């Protein structure tokens, strides 16, 4: 009894499909490697940092405080100021020192856009050092 194992020509049929099994195997191996290596990369290195012996900067005796009230009126050190006269009032309050830090405080209801407009006015006047005042603790309502 004879059996025929070949069904025709000697050419192999081309397969037009991508075999994704090796790709999945490689991705799983890489996933395991990264899962093992990631915790090792986040370990903090203990460093004994040097301490500074520089004295802290003293606060100015008479700081220049610009206040924006809820009705969007401005005050410098408690004295009312118009928006047009802001630069001149700052020059007189700071003694013409453009490097002096201006402390800016605003009411809670003042919008972000209005606060930014006042900060732009400070920049236009030449005062680039501005610090914002907030209350300690208390959190937002």
PDB file of N, CA and C in Angstrom, residues 64-76 81-87 90 102-107 110-132:
ATOM      1  N   UNK A  64       6.751  98.487  50.700  1.00  0.00           N
ATOM      2  CA  UNK A  64       5.740  99.109  49.851  1.00  0.00           C
ATOM      3  C   UNK A  64       4.669  98.063  49.585  1.00  0.00           C
ATOM      4  N   UNK A  65       3.464  98.338  50.078  1.00  0.00           N
ATOM      5  CA  UNK A  65       2.365  97.388  49.960  1.00  0.00           C
ATOM      6  C   UNK A  65       1.298  97.963  49.043  1.00  0.00           C
ATOM      7  N   UNK A  66       1.006  97.254  47.978  1.00  0.00           N
ATOM      8  CA  UNK A  66      -0.056  97.633  47.052  1.00  0.00           C
ATOM      9  C   UNK A  66      -1.240  96.722  47.325  1.00  0.00           C
ATOM     10  N   UNK A  67      -2.399  97.336  47.593  1.00  0.00           N
ATOM     11  CA  UNK A  67      -3.591  96.578  47.942  1.00  0.00           C
ATOM     12  C   UNK A  67      -4.656  96.781  46.878  1.00  0.00           C
ATOM     13  N   UNK A  68      -5.281  95.673  46.465  1.00  0.00           N
ATOM     14  CA  UNK A  68      -6.421  95.726  45.547  1.00  0.00           C
ATOM     15  C   UNK A  68      -7.650  95.357  46.364  1.00  0.00           C
ATOM     16  N   UNK A  69      -8.551  96.305  46.507  1.00  0.00           N
ATOM     17  CA  UNK A  69      -9.760  96.071  47.306  1.00  0.00           C
ATOM     18  C   UNK A  69     -10.806  95.332  46.471  1.00  0.00           C
ATOM     19  N   UNK A  70     -11.894  94.943  47.119  1.00  0.00           N
ATOM     20  CA  UNK A  70     -12.952  94.180  46.443  1.00  0.00           C
ATOM     21  C   UNK A  70     -13.609  94.989  45.337  1.00  0.00           C
ATOM     22  N   UNK A  71     -13.657  96.319  45.478  1.00  0.00           N
ATOM     23  CA  UNK A  71     -14.260  97.153  44.440  1.00  0.00           C
ATOM     24  C   UNK A  71     -13.233  97.584  43.394  1.00  0.00           C
ATOM     25  N   UNK A  72     -12.058  96.930  43.372  1.00  0.00           N
ATOM     26  CA  UNK A  72     -10.963  97.110  42.420  1.00  0.00           C
ATOM     27  C   UNK A  72     -10.274  98.471  42.530  1.00  0.00           C
ATOM     28  N   UNK A  73     -10.411  99.139  43.677  1.00  0.00           N
ATOM     29  CA  UNK A  73      -9.641 100.353  43.915  1.00  0.00           C
ATOM     30  C   UNK A  73      -8.281  99.955  44.465  1.00  0.00           C
ATOM     31  N   UNK A  74      -7.290 100.792  44.235  1.00  0.00           N
ATOM     32  CA  UNK A  74      -5.923 100.498  44.638  1.00  0.00           C
ATOM     33  C   UNK A  74      -5.518 101.381  45.801  1.00  0.00           C
ATOM     34  N   UNK A  75      -4.637 100.874  46.641  1.00  0.00           N
ATOM     35  CA  UNK A  75      -4.083 101.648  47.745  1.00  0.00           C
ATOM     36  C   UNK A  75      -2.618 101.257  47.916  1.00  0.00           C
ATOM     37  N   UNK A  76      -1.766 102.259  48.122  1.00  0.00           N
ATOM     38  CA  UNK A  76      -0.353 102.013  48.410  1.00  0.00           C
ATOM     39  C   UNK A  76      -0.107 102.439  49.845  1.00  0.00           C
ATOM     40  N   UNK A  81      -5.005 105.301  45.509  1.00  0.00           N
ATOM     41  CA  UNK A  81      -4.266 105.639  44.300  1.00  0.00           C
ATOM     42  C   UNK A  81      -5.144 105.279  43.114  1.00  0.00           C
ATOM     43  N   UNK A  82      -5.097 106.104  42.064  1.00  0.00           N
ATOM     44  CA  UNK A  82      -5.791 105.759  40.828  1.00  0.00           C
ATOM     45  C   UNK A  82      -4.881 104.877  39.977  1.00  0.00           C
ATOM     46  N   UNK A  83      -5.472 104.168  39.020  1.00  0.00           N
ATOM     47  CA  UNK A  83      -4.665 103.305  38.153  1.00  0.00           C
ATOM     48  C   UNK A  83      -3.727 104.117  37.281  1.00  0.00           C
ATOM     49  N   UNK A  84      -4.164 105.310  36.884  1.00  0.00           N
ATOM     50  CA  UNK A  84      -3.306 106.153  36.056  1.00  0.00           C
ATOM     51  C   UNK A  84      -2.127 106.701  36.849  1.00  0.00           C
ATOM     52  N   UNK A  85      -2.313 106.943  38.125  1.00  0.00           N
ATOM     53  CA  UNK A  85      -1.246 107.498  38.956  1.00  0.00           C
ATOM     54  C   UNK A  85      -0.454 106.458  39.712  1.00  0.00           C
ATOM     55  N   UNK A  86      -0.602 105.184  39.316  1.00  0.00           N
ATOM     56  CA  UNK A  86       0.068 104.098  40.041  1.00  0.00           C
ATOM     57  C   UNK A  86       1.587 104.199  39.944  1.00  0.00           C
ATOM     58  N   UNK A  87       2.116 104.455  38.762  1.00  0.00           N
ATOM     59  CA  UNK A  87       3.573 104.492  38.580  1.00  0.00           C
ATOM     60  C   UNK A  87       4.189 105.622  39.391  1.00  0.00           C
ATOM     61  N   UNK A  90       4.043 104.776  43.127  1.00  0.00           N
ATOM     62  CA  UNK A  90       5.040 103.762  43.474  1.00  0.00           C
ATOM     63  C   UNK A  90       6.435 104.373  43.537  1.00  0.00           C
ATOM     64  N   UNK A 102       7.807  94.898  45.782  1.00  0.00           N
ATOM     65  CA  UNK A 102       6.456  95.411  46.007  1.00  0.00           C
ATOM     66  C   UNK A 102       5.610  94.256  46.530  1.00  0.00           C
ATOM     67  N   UNK A 103       4.979  94.461  47.686  1.00  0.00           N
ATOM     68  CA  UNK A 103       4.121  93.449  48.276  1.00  0.00           C
ATOM     69  C   UNK A 103       2.705  93.701  47.794  1.00  0.00           C
ATOM     70  N   UNK A 104       2.124  92.721  47.116  1.00  0.00           N
ATOM     71  CA  UNK A 104       0.807  92.862  46.510  1.00  0.00           C
ATOM     72  C   UNK A 104      -0.186  91.993  47.261  1.00  0.00           C
ATOM     73  N   UNK A 105      -1.241  92.627  47.758  1.00  0.00           N
ATOM     74  CA  UNK A 105      -2.311  91.872  48.414  1.00  0.00           C
ATOM     75  C   UNK A 105      -3.623  92.225  47.744  1.00  0.00           C
ATOM     76  N   UNK A 106      -4.476  91.245  47.590  1.00  0.00           N
ATOM     77  CA  UNK A 106      -5.751  91.447  46.906  1.00  0.00           C
ATOM     78  C   UNK A 106      -6.853  90.776  47.702  1.00  0.00           C
ATOM     79  N   UNK A 107      -8.031  91.361  47.616  1.00  0.00           N
ATOM     80  CA  UNK A 107      -9.207  90.775  48.253  1.00  0.00           C
ATOM     81  C   UNK A 107      -9.532  89.440  47.589  1.00  0.00           C
ATOM     82  N   UNK A 110     -11.382  89.456  44.119  1.00  0.00           N
ATOM     83  CA  UNK A 110     -10.744  90.047  42.942  1.00  0.00           C
ATOM     84  C   UNK A 110     -10.437  88.931  41.955  1.00  0.00           C
ATOM     85  N   UNK A 111     -10.837  89.133  40.702  1.00  0.00           N
ATOM     86  CA  UNK A 111     -10.638  88.083  39.701  1.00  0.00           C
ATOM     87  C   UNK A 111      -9.162  88.002  39.289  1.00  0.00           C
ATOM     88  N   UNK A 112      -8.821  86.865  38.736  1.00  0.00           N
ATOM     89  CA  UNK A 112      -7.451  86.622  38.291  1.00  0.00           C
ATOM     90  C   UNK A 112      -7.048  87.602  37.194  1.00  0.00           C
ATOM     91  N   UNK A 113      -7.995  87.954  36.321  1.00  0.00           N
ATOM     92  CA  UNK A 113      -7.709  88.895  35.243  1.00  0.00           C
ATOM     93  C   UNK A 113      -7.387  90.282  35.771  1.00  0.00           C
ATOM     94  N   UNK A 114      -8.128  90.731  36.789  1.00  0.00           N
ATOM     95  CA  UNK A 114      -7.857  92.044  37.373  1.00  0.00           C
ATOM     96  C   UNK A 114      -6.517  92.056  38.098  1.00  0.00           C
ATOM     97  N   UNK A 115      -6.190  90.978  38.789  1.00  0.00           N
ATOM     98  CA  UNK A 115      -4.899  90.875  39.465  1.00  0.00           C
ATOM     99  C   UNK A 115      -3.759  90.905  38.451  1.00  0.00           C
ATOM    100  N   UNK A 116      -3.941  90.203  37.343  1.00  0.00           N
ATOM    101  CA  UNK A 116      -2.923  90.190  36.299  1.00  0.00           C
ATOM    102  C   UNK A 116      -2.764  91.565  35.663  1.00  0.00           C
ATOM    103  N   UNK A 117      -3.859  92.301  35.505  1.00  0.00           N
ATOM    104  CA  UNK A 117      -3.781  93.647  34.931  1.00  0.00           C
ATOM    105  C   UNK A 117      -2.967  94.570  35.827  1.00  0.00           C
ATOM    106  N   UNK A 118      -3.145  94.451  37.146  1.00  0.00           N
ATOM    107  CA  UNK A 118      -2.369  95.275  38.074  1.00  0.00           C
ATOM    108  C   UNK A 118      -0.899  94.860  38.042  1.00  0.00           C
ATOM    109  N   UNK A 119      -0.630  93.576  37.945  1.00  0.00           N
ATOM    110  CA  UNK A 119       0.757  93.111  37.866  1.00  0.00           C
ATOM    111  C   UNK A 119       1.406  93.586  36.570  1.00  0.00           C
ATOM    112  N   UNK A 120       0.653  93.645  35.483  1.00  0.00           N
ATOM    113  CA  UNK A 120       1.181  94.190  34.228  1.00  0.00           C
ATOM    114  C   UNK A 120       1.485  95.678  34.375  1.00  0.00           C
ATOM    115  N   UNK A 121       0.652  96.391  35.119  1.00  0.00           N
ATOM    116  CA  UNK A 121       0.919  97.808  35.374  1.00  0.00           C
ATOM    117  C   UNK A 121       2.199  97.979  36.183  1.00  0.00           C
ATOM    118  N   UNK A 122       2.435  97.079  37.127  1.00  0.00           N
ATOM    119  CA  UNK A 122       3.681  97.122  37.906  1.00  0.00           C
ATOM    120  C   UNK A 122       4.882  96.886  37.004  1.00  0.00           C
ATOM    121  N   UNK A 123       4.755  95.940  36.095  1.00  0.00           N
ATOM    122  CA  UNK A 123       5.859  95.646  35.182  1.00  0.00           C
ATOM    123  C   UNK A 123       6.111  96.818  34.243  1.00  0.00           C
ATOM    124  N   UNK A 124       5.043  97.435  33.769  1.00  0.00           N
ATOM    125  CA  UNK A 124       5.180  98.598  32.894  1.00  0.00           C
ATOM    126  C   UNK A 124       5.859  99.754  33.625  1.00  0.00           C
ATOM    127  N   UNK A 125       5.574  99.883  34.922  1.00  0.00           N
ATOM    128  CA  UNK A 125       6.186 100.945  35.718  1.00  0.00           C
ATOM    129  C   UNK A 125       7.646 100.634  36.053  1.00  0.00           C
ATOM    130  N   UNK A 126       8.095  99.407  35.799  1.00  0.00           N
ATOM    131  CA  UNK A 126       9.494  99.047  36.027  1.00  0.00           C
ATOM    132  C   UNK A 126       9.746  98.271  37.299  1.00  0.00           C
ATOM    133  N   UNK A 127       8.697  97.900  38.012  1.00  0.00           N
ATOM    134  CA  UNK A 127       8.839  97.138  39.256  1.00  0.00           C
ATOM    135  C   UNK A 127       8.630  95.655  38.933  1.00  0.00           C
ATOM    136  N   UNK A 128       9.741  94.923  38.899  1.00  0.00           N
ATOM    137  CA  UNK A 128       9.685  93.515  38.504  1.00  0.00           C
ATOM    138  C   UNK A 128       9.683  92.566  39.690  1.00  0.00           C
ATOM    139  N   UNK A 129      10.034  93.056  40.865  1.00  0.00           N
ATOM    140  CA  UNK A 129      10.054  92.198  42.057  1.00  0.00           C
ATOM    141  C   UNK A 129       8.742  92.383  42.800  1.00  0.00           C
ATOM    142  N   UNK A 130       7.863  91.412  42.660  1.00  0.00           N
ATOM    143  CA  UNK A 130       6.538  91.477  43.260  1.00  0.00           C
ATOM    144  C   UNK A 130       6.335  90.224  44.102  1.00  0.00           C
ATOM    145  N   UNK A 131       5.876  90.413  45.318  1.00  0.00           N
ATOM    146  CA  UNK A 131       5.543  89.259  46.155  1.00  0.00           C
ATOM    147  C   UNK A 131       4.064  89.332  46.495  1.00  0.00           C
ATOM    148  N   UNK A 132       3.415  88.178  46.485  1.00  0.00           N
ATOM    149  CA  UNK A 132       1.989  88.092  46.764  1.00  0.00           C
ATOM    150  C   UNK A 132       1.776  87.713  48.218  1.00  0.00           C
TER     151      UNK A 132
END
